[in-house]
CSV table of C-alpha atoms in Angstrom, one decimal:
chain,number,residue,atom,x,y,z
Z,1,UNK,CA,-8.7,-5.1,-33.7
Z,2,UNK,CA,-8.8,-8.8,-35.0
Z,3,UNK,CA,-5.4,-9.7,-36.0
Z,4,UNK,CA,-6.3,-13.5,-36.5
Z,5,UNK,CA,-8.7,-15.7,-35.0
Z,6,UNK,CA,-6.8,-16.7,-32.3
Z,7,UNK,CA,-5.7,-13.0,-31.2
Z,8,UNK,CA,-7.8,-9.9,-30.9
Z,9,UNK,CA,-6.7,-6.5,-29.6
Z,10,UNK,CA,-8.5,-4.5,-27.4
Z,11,UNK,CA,-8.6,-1.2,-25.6
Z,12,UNK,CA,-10.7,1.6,-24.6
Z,13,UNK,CA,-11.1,4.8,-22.1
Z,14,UNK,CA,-13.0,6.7,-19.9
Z,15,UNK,CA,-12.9,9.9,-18.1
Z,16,UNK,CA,-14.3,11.5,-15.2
Z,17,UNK,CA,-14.3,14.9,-14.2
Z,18,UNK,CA,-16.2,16.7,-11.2
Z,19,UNK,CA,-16.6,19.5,-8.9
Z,20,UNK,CA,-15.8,19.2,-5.2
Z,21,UNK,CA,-16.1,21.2,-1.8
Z,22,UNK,CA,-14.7,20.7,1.2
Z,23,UNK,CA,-15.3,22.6,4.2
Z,24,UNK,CA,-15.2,22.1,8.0
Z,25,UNK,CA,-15.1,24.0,11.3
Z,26,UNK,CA,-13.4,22.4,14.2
Z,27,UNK,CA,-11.8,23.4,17.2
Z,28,UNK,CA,-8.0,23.9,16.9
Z,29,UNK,CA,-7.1,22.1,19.7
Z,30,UNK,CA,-4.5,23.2,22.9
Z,31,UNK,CA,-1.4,24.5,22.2
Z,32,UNK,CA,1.7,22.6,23.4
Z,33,UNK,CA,2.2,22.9,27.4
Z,34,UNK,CA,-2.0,23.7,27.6
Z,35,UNK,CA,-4.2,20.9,29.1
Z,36,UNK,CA,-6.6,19.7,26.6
Z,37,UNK,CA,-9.4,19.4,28.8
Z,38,UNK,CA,-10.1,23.1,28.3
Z,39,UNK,CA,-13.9,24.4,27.9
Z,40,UNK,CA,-15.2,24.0,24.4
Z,41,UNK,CA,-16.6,27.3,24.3
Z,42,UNK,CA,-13.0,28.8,25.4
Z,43,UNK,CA,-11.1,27.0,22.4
Z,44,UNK,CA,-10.2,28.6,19.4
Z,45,UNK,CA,-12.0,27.3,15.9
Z,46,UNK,CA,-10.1,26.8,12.5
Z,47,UNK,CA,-12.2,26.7,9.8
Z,48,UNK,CA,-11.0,25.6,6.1
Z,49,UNK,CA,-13.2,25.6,3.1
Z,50,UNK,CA,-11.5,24.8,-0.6
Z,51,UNK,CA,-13.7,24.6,-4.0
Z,52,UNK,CA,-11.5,22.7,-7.0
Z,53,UNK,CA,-12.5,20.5,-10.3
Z,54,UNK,CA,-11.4,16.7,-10.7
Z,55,UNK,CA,-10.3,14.7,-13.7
Z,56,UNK,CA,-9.6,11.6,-13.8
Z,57,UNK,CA,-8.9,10.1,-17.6
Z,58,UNK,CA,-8.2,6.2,-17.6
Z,59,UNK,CA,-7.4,3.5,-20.3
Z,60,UNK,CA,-7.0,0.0,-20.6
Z,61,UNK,CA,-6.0,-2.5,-23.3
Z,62,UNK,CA,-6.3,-6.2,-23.3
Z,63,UNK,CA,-5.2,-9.0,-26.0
Z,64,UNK,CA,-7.6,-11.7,-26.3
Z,65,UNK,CA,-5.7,-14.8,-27.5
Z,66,UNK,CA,-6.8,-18.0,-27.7
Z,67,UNK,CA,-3.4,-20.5,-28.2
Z,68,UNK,CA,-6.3,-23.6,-28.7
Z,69,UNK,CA,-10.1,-23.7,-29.1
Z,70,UNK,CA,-10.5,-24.7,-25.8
Z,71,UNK,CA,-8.5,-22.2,-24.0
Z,72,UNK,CA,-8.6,-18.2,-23.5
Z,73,UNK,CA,-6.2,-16.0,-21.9
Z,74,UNK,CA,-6.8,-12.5,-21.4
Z,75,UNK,CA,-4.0,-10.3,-20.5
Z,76,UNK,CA,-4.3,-6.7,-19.7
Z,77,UNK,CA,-3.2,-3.4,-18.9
Z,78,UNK,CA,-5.0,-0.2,-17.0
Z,79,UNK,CA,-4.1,3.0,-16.6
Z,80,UNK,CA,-5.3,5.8,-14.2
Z,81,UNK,CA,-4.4,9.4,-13.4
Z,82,UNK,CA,-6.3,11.3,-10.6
Z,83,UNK,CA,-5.7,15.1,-10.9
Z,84,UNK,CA,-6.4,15.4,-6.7
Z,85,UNK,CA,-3.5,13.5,-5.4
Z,86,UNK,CA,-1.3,14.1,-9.1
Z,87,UNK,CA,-1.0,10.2,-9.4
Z,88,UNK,CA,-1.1,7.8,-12.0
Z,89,UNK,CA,-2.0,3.9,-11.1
Z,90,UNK,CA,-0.8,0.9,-13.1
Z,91,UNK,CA,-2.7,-2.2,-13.1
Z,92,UNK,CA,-1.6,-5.6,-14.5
Z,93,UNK,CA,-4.8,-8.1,-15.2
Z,94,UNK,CA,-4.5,-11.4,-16.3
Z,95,UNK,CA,-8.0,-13.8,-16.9
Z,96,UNK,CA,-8.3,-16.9,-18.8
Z,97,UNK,CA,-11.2,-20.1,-19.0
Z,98,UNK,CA,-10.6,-23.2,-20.2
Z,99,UNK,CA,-13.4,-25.4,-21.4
Z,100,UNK,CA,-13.3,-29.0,-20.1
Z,101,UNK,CA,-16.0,-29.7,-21.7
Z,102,UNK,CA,-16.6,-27.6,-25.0
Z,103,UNK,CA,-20.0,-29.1,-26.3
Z,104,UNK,CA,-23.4,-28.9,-24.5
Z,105,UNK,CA,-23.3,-29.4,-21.7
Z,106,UNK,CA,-20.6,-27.1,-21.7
Z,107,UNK,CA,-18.3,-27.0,-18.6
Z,108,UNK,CA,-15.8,-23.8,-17.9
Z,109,UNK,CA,-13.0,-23.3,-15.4
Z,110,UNK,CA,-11.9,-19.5,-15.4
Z,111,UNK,CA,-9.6,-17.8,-13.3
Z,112,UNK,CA,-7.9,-14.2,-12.8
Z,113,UNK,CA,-5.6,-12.2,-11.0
Z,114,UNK,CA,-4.6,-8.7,-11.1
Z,115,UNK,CA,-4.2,-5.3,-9.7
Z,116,UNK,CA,-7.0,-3.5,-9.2
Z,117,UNK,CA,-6.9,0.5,-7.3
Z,118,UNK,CA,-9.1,3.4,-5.9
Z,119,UNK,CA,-7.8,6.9,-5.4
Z,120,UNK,CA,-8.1,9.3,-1.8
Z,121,UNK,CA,-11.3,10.8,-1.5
Z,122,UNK,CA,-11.2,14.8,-1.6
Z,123,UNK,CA,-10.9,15.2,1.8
Z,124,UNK,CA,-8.0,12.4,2.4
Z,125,UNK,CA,-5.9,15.0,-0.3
Z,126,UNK,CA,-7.1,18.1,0.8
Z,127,UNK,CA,-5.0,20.4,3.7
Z,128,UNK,CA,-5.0,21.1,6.3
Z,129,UNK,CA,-6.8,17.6,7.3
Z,130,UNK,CA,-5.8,15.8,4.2
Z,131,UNK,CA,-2.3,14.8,2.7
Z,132,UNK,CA,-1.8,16.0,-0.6
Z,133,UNK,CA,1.1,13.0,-1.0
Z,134,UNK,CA,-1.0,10.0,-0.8
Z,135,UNK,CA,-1.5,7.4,-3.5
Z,136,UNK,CA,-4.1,5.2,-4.0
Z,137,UNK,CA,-5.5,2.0,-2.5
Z,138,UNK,CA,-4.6,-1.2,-3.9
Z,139,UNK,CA,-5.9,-4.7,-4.0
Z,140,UNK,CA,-4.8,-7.6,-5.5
Z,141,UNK,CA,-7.5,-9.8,-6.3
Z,142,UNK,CA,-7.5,-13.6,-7.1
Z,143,UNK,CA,-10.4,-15.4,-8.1
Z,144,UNK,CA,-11.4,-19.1,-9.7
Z,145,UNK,CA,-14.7,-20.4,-10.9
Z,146,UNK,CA,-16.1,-23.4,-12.7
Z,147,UNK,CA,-19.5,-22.7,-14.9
Z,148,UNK,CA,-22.1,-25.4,-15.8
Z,149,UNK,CA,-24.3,-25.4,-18.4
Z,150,UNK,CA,-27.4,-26.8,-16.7
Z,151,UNK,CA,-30.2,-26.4,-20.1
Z,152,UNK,CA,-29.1,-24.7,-23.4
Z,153,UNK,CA,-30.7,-21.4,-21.6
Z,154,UNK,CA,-29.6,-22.0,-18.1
Z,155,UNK,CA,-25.9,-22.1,-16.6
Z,156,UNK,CA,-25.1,-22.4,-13.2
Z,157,UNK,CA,-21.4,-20.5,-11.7
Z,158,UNK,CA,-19.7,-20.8,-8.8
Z,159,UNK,CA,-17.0,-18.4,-8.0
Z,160,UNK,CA,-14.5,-17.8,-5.2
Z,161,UNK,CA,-12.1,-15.1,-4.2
Z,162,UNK,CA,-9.6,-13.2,-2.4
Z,163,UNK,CA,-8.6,-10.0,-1.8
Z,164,UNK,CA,-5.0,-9.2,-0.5
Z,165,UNK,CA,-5.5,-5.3,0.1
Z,166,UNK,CA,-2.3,-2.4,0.6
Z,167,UNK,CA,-2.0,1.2,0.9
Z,168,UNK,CA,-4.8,1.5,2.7
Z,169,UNK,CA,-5.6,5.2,4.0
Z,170,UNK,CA,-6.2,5.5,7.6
Z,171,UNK,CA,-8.0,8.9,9.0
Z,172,UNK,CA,-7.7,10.4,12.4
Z,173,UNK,CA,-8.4,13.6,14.0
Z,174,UNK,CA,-6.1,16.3,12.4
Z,175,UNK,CA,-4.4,13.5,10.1
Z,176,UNK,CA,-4.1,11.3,7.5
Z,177,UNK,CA,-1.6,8.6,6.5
Z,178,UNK,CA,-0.8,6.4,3.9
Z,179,UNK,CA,0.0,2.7,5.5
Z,180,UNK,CA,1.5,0.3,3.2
Z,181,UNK,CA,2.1,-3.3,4.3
């Protein structure tokens, strides 16, 4: 929605849903007070196998507002459930450009920062090898860029940028843990 020139709304969705399996054989490992170096054809197997249906329904909104003609800001909102873990994610954007130079050639700083998440896979979520309680990854990400209109069909961009990431999921044999820094 355009509620002047120098503001516009924005928003939209999307939505994912999918079928899984997971299933895996492994041996169980020694019991407490039993060496582990035992014969593998002497150890006991556990074998787990689980069918289920994903959906994961997002939506994001954004106001576009441009305070002078030169200068864009671009806040912004998403918003995530994933039906596997039973989590919802919340992630703050901001972008913006500024044109230095607004006529032909045209030269553009931009810049952004903002939260940006991915969920578990099935198998991080999914018992007796999963954890049902994890959340999702995150990463903030920071970036800055300066474009150059080189001809009136050719532009040149140079961009740079970081990623701080958090909540990273770490898997191991029998586990898996959330780690958050």
């Amino acid at each position: 929605h355009r509620f002047s020139d120098s503001v516009r709304f924005n928003t939209g969705f999307d939505i994912y849903r999918g079928f899984y399996t997971v299933a895996f054989r492994l041996p169980q490992g020694p019991a407490p007070g039993q060496p582990p170096n035992k014969p593998f054809s002497t150890q006991q197997f556990r074998s787990v196998a689980q069918d289920g249906e994903v959906l994961y329904p997002s939506t994001y909104v954004e106001l576009e507002v441009t305070p002078m003609k030169r200068l864009k800001l671009v806040p912004g909102l998403r918003v995530d459930y994933y039906s596997n873990s039973d989590s919802v994610d919340v992630a703050p954007r901001v972008s913006g450009r500024f044109d230095v130079v607004p006529s032909f050639p045209k030269t553009s700083l931009k810049g952004g920062v903002g939260l940006f998440t991915q969920p578990p896979s099935f198998n991080e979520v999914t018992p007796p090898l999963g954890n049902p309680g994890l959340v999702s990854n995150r990463a903030m990400h920071y970036s800055l860029g300066v474009e150059q209109d080189l001809t009136k069909q050719v532009e040149v961009s140079l961009e740079g940028f970081y990623k701080q990431l958090d909540g990273l999921v770490l898997t191991g044999f029998g586990a898996t843990t959330d780690l958050r820094t």
